[in-house]
JSON list of C-alpha atoms in Angstrom, two decimals:
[
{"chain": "A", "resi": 1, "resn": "UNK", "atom": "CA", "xyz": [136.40, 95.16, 145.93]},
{"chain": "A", "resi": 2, "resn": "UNK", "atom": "CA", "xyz": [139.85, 97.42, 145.69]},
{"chain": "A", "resi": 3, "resn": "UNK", "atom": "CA", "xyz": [140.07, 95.48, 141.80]},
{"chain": "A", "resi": 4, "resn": "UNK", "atom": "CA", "xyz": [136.21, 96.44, 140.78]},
{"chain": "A", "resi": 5, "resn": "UNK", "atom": "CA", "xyz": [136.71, 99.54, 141.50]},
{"chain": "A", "resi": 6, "resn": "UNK", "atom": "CA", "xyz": [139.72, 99.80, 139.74]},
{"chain": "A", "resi": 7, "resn": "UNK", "atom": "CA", "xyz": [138.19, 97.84, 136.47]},
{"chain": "A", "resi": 8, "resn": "UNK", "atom": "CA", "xyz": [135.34, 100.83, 136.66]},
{"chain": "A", "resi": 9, "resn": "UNK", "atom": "CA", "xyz": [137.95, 103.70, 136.95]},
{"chain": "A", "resi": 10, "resn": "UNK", "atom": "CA", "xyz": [140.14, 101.77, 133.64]},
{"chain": "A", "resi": 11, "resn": "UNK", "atom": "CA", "xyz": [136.65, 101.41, 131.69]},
{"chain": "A", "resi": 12, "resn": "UNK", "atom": "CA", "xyz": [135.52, 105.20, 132.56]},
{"chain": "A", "resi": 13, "resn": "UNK", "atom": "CA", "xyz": [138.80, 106.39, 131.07]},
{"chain": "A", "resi": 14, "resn": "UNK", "atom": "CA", "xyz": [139.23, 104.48, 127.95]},
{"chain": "A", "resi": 15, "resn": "UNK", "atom": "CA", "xyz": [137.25, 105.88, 124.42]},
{"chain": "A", "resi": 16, "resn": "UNK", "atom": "CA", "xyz": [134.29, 104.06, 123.30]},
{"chain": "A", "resi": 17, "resn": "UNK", "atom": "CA", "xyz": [135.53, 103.43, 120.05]},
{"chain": "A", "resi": 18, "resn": "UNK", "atom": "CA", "xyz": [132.65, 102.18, 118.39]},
{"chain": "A", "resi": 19, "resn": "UNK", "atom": "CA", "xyz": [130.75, 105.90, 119.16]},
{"chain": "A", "resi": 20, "resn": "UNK", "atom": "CA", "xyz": [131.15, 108.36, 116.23]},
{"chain": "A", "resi": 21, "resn": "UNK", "atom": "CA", "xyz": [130.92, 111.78, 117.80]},
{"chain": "A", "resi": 22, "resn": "UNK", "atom": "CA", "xyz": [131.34, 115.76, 115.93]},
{"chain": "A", "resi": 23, "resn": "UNK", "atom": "CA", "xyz": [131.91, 117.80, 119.20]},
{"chain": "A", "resi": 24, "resn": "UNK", "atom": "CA", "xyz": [129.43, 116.72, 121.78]},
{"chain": "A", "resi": 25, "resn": "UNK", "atom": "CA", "xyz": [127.01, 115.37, 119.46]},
{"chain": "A", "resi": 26, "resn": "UNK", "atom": "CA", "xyz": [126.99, 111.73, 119.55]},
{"chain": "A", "resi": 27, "resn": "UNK", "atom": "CA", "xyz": [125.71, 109.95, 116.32]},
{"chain": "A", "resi": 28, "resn": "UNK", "atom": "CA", "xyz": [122.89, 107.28, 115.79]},
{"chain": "A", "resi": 29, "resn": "UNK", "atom": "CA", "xyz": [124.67, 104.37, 114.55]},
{"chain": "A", "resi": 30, "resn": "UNK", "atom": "CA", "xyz": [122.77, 102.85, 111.16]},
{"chain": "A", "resi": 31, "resn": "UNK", "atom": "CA", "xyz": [124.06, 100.38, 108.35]},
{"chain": "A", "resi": 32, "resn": "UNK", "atom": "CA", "xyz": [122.94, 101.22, 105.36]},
{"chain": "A", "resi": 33, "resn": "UNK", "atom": "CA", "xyz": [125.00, 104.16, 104.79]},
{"chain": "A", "resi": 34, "resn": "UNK", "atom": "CA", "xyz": [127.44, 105.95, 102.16]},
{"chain": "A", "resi": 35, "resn": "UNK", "atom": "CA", "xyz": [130.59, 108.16, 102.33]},
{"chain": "A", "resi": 36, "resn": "UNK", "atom": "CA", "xyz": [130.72, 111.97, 102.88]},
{"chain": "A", "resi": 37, "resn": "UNK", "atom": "CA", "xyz": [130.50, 113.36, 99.87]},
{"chain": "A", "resi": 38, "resn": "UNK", "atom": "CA", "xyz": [133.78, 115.23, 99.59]},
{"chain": "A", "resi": 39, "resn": "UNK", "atom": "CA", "xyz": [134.22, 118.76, 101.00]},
{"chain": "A", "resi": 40, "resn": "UNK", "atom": "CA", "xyz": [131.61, 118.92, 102.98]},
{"chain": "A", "resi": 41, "resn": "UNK", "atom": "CA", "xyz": [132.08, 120.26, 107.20]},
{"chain": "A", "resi": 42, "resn": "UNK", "atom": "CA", "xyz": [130.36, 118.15, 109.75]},
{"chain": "A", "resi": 43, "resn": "UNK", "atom": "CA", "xyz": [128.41, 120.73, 112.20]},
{"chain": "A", "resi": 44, "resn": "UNK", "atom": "CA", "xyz": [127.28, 119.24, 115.72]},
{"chain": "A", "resi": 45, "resn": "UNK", "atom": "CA", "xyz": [123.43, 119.39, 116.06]},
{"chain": "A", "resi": 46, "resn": "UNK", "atom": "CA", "xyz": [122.75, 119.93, 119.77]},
{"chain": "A", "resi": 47, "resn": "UNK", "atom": "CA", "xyz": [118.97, 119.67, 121.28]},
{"chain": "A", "resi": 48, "resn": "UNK", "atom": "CA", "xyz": [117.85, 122.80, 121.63]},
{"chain": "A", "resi": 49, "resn": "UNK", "atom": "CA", "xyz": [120.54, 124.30, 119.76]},
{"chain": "A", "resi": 50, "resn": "UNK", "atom": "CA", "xyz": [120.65, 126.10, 116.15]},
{"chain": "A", "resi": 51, "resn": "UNK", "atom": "CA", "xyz": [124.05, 125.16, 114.75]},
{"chain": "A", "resi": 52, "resn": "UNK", "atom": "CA", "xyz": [126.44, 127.49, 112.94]},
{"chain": "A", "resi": 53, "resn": "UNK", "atom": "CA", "xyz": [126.72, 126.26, 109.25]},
{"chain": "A", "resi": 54, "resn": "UNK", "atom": "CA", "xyz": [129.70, 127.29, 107.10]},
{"chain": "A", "resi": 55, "resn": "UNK", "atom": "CA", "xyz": [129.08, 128.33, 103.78]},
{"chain": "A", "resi": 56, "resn": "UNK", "atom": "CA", "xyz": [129.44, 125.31, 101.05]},
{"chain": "A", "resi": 57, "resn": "UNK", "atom": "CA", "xyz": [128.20, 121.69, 101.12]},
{"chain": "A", "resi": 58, "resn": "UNK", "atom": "CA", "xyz": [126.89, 121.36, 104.77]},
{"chain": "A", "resi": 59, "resn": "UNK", "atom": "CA", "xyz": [126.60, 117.53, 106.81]},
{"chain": "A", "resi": 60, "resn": "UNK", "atom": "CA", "xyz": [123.96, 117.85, 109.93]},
{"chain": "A", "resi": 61, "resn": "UNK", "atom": "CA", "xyz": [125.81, 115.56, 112.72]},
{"chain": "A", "resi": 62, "resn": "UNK", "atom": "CA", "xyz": [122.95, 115.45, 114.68]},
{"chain": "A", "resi": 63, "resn": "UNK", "atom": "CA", "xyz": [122.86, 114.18, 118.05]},
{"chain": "A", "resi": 64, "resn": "UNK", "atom": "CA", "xyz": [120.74, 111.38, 119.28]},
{"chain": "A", "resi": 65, "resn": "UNK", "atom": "CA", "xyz": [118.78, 113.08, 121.50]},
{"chain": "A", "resi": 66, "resn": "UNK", "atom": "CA", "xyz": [117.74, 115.64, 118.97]},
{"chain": "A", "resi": 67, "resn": "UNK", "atom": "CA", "xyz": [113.82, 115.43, 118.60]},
{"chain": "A", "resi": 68, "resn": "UNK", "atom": "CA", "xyz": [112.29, 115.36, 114.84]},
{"chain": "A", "resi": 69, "resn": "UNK", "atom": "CA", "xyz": [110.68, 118.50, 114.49]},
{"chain": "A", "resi": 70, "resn": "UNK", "atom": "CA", "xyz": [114.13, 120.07, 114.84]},
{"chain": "A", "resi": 71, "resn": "UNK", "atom": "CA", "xyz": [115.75, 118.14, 112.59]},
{"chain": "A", "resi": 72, "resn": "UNK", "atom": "CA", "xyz": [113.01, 118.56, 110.88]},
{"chain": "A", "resi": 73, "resn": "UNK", "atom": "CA", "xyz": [113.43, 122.37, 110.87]},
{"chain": "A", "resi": 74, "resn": "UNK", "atom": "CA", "xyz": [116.96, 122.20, 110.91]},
{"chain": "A", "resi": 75, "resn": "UNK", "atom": "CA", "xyz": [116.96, 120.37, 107.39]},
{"chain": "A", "resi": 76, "resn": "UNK", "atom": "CA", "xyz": [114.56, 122.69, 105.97]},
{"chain": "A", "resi": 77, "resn": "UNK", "atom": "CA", "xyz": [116.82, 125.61, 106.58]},
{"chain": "A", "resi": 78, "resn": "UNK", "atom": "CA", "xyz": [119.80, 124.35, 105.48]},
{"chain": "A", "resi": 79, "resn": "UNK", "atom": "CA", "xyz": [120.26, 123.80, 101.69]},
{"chain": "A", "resi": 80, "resn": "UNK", "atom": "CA", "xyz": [120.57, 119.93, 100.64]},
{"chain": "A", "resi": 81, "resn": "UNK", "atom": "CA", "xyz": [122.27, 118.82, 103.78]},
{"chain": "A", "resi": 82, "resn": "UNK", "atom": "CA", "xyz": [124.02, 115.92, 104.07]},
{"chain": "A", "resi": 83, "resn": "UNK", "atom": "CA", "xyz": [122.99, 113.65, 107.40]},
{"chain": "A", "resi": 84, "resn": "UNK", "atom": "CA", "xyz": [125.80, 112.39, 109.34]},
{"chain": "A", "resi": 85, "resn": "UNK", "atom": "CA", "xyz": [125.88, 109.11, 111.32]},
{"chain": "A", "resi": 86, "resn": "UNK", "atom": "CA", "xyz": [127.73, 106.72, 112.98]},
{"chain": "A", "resi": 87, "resn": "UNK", "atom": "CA", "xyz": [128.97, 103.07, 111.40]},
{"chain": "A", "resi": 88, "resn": "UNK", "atom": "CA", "xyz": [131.17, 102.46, 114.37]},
{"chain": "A", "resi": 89, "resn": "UNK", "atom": "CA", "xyz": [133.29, 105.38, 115.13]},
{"chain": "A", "resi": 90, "resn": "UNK", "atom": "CA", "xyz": [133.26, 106.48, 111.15]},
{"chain": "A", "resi": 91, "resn": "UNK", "atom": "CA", "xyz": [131.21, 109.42, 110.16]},
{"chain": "A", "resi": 92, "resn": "UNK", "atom": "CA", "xyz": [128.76, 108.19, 107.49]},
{"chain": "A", "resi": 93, "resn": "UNK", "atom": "CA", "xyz": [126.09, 109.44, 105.06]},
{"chain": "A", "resi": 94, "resn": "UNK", "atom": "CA", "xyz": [122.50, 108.87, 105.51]},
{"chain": "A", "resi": 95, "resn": "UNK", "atom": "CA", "xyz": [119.86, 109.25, 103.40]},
{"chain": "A", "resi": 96, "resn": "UNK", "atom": "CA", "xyz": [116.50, 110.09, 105.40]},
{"chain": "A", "resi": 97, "resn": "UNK", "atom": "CA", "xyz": [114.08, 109.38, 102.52]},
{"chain": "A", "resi": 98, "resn": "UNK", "atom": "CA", "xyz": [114.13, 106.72, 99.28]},
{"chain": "A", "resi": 99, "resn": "UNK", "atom": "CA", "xyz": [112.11, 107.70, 96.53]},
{"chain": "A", "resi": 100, "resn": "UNK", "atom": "CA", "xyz": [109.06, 105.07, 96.58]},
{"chain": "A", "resi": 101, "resn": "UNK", "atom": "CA", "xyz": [107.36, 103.30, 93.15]},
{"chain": "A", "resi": 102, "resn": "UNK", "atom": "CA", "xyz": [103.99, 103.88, 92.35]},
{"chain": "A", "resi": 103, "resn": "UNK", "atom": "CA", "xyz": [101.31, 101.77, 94.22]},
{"chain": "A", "resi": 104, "resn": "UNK", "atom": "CA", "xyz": [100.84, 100.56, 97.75]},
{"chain": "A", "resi": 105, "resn": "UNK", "atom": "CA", "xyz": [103.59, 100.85, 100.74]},
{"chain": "A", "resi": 106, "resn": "UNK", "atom": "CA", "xyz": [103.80, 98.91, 103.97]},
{"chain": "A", "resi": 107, "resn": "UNK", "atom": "CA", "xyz": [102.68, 101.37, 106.90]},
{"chain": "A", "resi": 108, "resn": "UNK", "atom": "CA", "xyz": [104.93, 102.03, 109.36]},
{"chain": "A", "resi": 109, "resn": "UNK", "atom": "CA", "xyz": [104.33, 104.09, 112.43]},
{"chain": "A", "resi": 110, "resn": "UNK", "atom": "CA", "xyz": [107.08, 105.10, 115.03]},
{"chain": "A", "resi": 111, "resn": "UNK", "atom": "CA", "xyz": [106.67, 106.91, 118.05]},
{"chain": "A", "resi": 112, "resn": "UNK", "atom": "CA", "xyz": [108.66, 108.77, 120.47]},
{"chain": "A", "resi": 113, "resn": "UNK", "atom": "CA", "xyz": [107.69, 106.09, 123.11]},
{"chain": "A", "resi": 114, "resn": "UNK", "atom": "CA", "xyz": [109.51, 103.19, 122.18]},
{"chain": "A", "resi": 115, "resn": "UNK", "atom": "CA", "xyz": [106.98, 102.07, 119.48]},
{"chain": "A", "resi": 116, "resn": "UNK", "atom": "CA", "xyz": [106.62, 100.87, 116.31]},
{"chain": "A", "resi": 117, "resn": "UNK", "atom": "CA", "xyz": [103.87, 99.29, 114.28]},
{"chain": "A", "resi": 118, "resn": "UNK", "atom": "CA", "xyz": [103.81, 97.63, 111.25]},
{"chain": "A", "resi": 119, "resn": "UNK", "atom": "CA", "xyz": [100.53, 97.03, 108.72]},
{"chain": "A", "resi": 120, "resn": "UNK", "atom": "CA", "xyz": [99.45, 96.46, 105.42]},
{"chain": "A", "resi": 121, "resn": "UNK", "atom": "CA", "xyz": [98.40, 99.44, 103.32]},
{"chain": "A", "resi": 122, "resn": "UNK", "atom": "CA", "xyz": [94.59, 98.68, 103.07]},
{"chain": "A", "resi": 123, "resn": "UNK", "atom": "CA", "xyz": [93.71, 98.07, 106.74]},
{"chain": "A", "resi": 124, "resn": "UNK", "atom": "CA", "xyz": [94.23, 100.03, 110.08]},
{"chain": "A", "resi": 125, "resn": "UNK", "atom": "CA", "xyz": [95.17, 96.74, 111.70]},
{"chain": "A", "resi": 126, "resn": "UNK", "atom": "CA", "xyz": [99.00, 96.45, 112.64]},
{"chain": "A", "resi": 127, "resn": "UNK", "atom": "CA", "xyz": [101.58, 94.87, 114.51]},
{"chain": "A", "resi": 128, "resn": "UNK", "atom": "CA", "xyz": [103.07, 96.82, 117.27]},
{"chain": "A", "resi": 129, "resn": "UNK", "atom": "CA", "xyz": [105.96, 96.01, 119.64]},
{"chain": "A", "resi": 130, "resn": "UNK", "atom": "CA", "xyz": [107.11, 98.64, 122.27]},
{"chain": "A", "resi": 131, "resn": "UNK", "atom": "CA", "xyz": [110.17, 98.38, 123.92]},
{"chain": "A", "resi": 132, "resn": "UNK", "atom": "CA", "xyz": [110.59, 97.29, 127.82]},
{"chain": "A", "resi": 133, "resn": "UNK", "atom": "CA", "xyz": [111.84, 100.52, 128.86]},
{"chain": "A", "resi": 134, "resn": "UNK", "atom": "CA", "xyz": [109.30, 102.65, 126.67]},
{"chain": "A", "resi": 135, "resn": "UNK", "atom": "CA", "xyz": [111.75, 104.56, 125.43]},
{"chain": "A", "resi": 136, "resn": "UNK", "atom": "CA", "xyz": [114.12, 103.55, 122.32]},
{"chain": "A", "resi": 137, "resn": "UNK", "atom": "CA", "xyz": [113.51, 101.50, 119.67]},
{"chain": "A", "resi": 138, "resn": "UNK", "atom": "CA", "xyz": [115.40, 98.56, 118.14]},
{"chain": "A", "resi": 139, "resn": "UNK", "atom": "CA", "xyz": [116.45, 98.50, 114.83]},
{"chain": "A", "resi": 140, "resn": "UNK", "atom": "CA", "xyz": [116.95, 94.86, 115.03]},
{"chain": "A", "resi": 141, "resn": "UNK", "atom": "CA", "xyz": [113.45, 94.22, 115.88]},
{"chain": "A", "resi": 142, "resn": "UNK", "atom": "CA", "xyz": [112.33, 96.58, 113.18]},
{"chain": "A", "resi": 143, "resn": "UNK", "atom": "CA", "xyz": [114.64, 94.49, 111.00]},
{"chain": "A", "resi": 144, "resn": "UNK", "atom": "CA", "xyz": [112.71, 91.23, 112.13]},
{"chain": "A", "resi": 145, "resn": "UNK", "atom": "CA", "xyz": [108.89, 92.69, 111.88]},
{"chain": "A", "resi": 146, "resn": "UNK", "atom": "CA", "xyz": [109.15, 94.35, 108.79]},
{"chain": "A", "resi": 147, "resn": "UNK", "atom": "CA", "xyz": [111.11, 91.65, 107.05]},
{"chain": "A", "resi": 148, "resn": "UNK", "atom": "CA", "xyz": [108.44, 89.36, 108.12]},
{"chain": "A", "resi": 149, "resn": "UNK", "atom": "CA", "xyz": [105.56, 91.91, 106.74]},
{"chain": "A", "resi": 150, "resn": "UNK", "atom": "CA", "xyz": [107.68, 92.32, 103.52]},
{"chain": "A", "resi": 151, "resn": "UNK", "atom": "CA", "xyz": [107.27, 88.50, 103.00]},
{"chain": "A", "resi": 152, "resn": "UNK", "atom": "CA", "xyz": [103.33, 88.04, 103.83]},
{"chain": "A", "resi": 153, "resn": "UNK", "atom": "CA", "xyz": [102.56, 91.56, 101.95]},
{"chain": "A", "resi": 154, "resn": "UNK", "atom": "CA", "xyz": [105.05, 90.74, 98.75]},
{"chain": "A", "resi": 155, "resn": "UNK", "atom": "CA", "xyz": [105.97, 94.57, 99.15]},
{"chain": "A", "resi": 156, "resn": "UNK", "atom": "CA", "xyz": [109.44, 95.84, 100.04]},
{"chain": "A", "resi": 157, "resn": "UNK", "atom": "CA", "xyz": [108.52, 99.87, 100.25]},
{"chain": "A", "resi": 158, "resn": "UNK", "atom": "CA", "xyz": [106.85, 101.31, 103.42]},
{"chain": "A", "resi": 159, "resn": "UNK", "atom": "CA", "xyz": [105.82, 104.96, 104.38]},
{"chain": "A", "resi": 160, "resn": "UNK", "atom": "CA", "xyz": [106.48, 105.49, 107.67]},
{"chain": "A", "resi": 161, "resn": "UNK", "atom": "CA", "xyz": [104.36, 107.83, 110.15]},
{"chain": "A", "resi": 162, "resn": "UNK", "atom": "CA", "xyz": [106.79, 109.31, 113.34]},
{"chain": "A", "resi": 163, "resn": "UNK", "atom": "CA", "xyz": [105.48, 111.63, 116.26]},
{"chain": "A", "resi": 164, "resn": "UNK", "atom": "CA", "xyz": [107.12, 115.00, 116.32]},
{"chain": "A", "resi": 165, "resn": "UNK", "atom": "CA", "xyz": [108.70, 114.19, 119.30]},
{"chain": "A", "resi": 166, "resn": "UNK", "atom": "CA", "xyz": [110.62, 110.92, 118.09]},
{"chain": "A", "resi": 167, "resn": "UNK", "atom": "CA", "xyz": [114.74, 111.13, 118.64]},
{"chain": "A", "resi": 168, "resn": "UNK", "atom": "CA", "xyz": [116.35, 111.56, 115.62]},
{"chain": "A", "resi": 169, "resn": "UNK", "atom": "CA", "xyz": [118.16, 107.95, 117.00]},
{"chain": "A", "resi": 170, "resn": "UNK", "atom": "CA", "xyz": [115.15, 106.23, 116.82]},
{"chain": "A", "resi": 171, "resn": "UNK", "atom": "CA", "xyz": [113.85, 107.56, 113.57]},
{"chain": "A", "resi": 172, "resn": "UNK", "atom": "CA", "xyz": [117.07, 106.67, 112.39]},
{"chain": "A", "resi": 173, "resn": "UNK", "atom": "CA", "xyz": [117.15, 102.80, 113.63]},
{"chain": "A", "resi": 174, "resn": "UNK", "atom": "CA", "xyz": [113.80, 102.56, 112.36]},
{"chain": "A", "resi": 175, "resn": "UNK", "atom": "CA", "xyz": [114.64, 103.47, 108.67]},
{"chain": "A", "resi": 176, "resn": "UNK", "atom": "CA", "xyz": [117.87, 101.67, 108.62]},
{"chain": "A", "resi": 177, "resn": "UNK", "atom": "CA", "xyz": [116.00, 98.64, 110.04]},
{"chain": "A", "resi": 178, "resn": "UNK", "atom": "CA", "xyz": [113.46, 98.59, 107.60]},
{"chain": "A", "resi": 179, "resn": "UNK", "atom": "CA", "xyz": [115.96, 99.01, 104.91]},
{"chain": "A", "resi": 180, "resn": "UNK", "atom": "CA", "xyz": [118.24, 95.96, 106.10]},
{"chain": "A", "resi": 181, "resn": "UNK", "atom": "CA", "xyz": [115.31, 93.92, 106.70]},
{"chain": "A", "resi": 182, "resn": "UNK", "atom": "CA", "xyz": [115.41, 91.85, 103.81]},
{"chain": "A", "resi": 183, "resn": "UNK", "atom": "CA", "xyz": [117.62, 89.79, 101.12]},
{"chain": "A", "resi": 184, "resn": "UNK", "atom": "CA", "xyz": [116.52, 92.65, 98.05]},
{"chain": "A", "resi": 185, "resn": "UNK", "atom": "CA", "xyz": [116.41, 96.41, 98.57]},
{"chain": "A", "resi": 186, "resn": "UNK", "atom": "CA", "xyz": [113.17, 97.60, 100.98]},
{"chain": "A", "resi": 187, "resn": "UNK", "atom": "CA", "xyz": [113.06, 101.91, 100.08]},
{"chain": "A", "resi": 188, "resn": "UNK", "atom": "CA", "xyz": [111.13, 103.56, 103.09]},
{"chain": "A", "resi": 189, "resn": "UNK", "atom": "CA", "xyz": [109.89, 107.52, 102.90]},
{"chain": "A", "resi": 190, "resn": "UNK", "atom": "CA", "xyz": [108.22, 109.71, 105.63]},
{"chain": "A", "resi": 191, "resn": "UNK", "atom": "CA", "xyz": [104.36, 110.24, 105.10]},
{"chain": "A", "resi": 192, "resn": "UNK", "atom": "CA", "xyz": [103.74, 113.67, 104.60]}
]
């Protein structure tokens, strides 16, 4: 018993080094991703919390509890900010929205309870899987659905619905799962 505790006390004091962190704000960790652009400052995003951004190029490290409509707010007011995440413990660009081709888009809906559906753009019907704890969703199963509705739809864009209340996290594993989902690019946007 002496050693468990022990292993628990060693575990609890090492660094996570697969986190990426600005401050307190711990990133969403994604895939697709680019590097900072040069020169720009990486400001924490807190819940709750308006950050203090520096004049010049600006990167939003937004924390994963942060819900959309202030990021959404928060990327409004700040002029063409760059958004931060995690690829391990690097600090990483991400780009929230792809600019889609004309003509029809997979329809993807996400949704601050764990889930996401998937459909094609002419029907209401759709695929939905919610996670077991209701509460975070999986990029890798986004990865497998939407892959699979690429495929059977022969369309590798998709305009994705989210709740207000969606983590940036899981808005952010839902767009980086669509976009690795397949073997040739798959561009996702937010319906508006």
């Amino acid at each position: 018993m002496r050693y468990l505790a022990l292993a628990i006390v060693v575990a609890a004091a090492c660094d996570n080094h697969h986190e990426a962190r600005v401050g307190p704000a711990l990133l969403p960790q994604a895939n697709l991703t680019a590097p900072l652009p040069p020169g720009t400052t990486p400001v924490a995003v807190m819940p709750g919390a308006a950050p203090t951004v520096a004049a010049g190029p600006t990167a939003l490290a937004i924390d994963v509890n942060v819900p959309w409509a202030q990021v959404a707010a928060q990327v409004r007011a700040t002029p063409a900010p760059t958004l931060v995440v995690g690829r391990y413990r690097h600090l990483r660009a991400f780009t929230l929205e792809d600019e889609l081709d004309a003509g029809p888009a997979v329809k993807i809906t996400a949704t601050a309870h764990g889930k996401f559906c998937v459909g094609p753009p002419d029907s209401d019907l759709a695929y939905c899987l919610e996670s077991g704890d209701r509460r975070h969703i999986s990029a890798a199963f986004v990865r497998e659905v939407i892959g699979k509705a690429a495929l059977e739809y022969d369309l590798y864009q998709g305009r994705v619905d989210i709740d207000d209340d969606i983590l940036w996290a899981d808005l952010v594993r839902t767009l980086d799962g669509a976009r690795t989902c397949c073997k040739r690019p798959f561009k996702v946007a937010l319906r508006r």
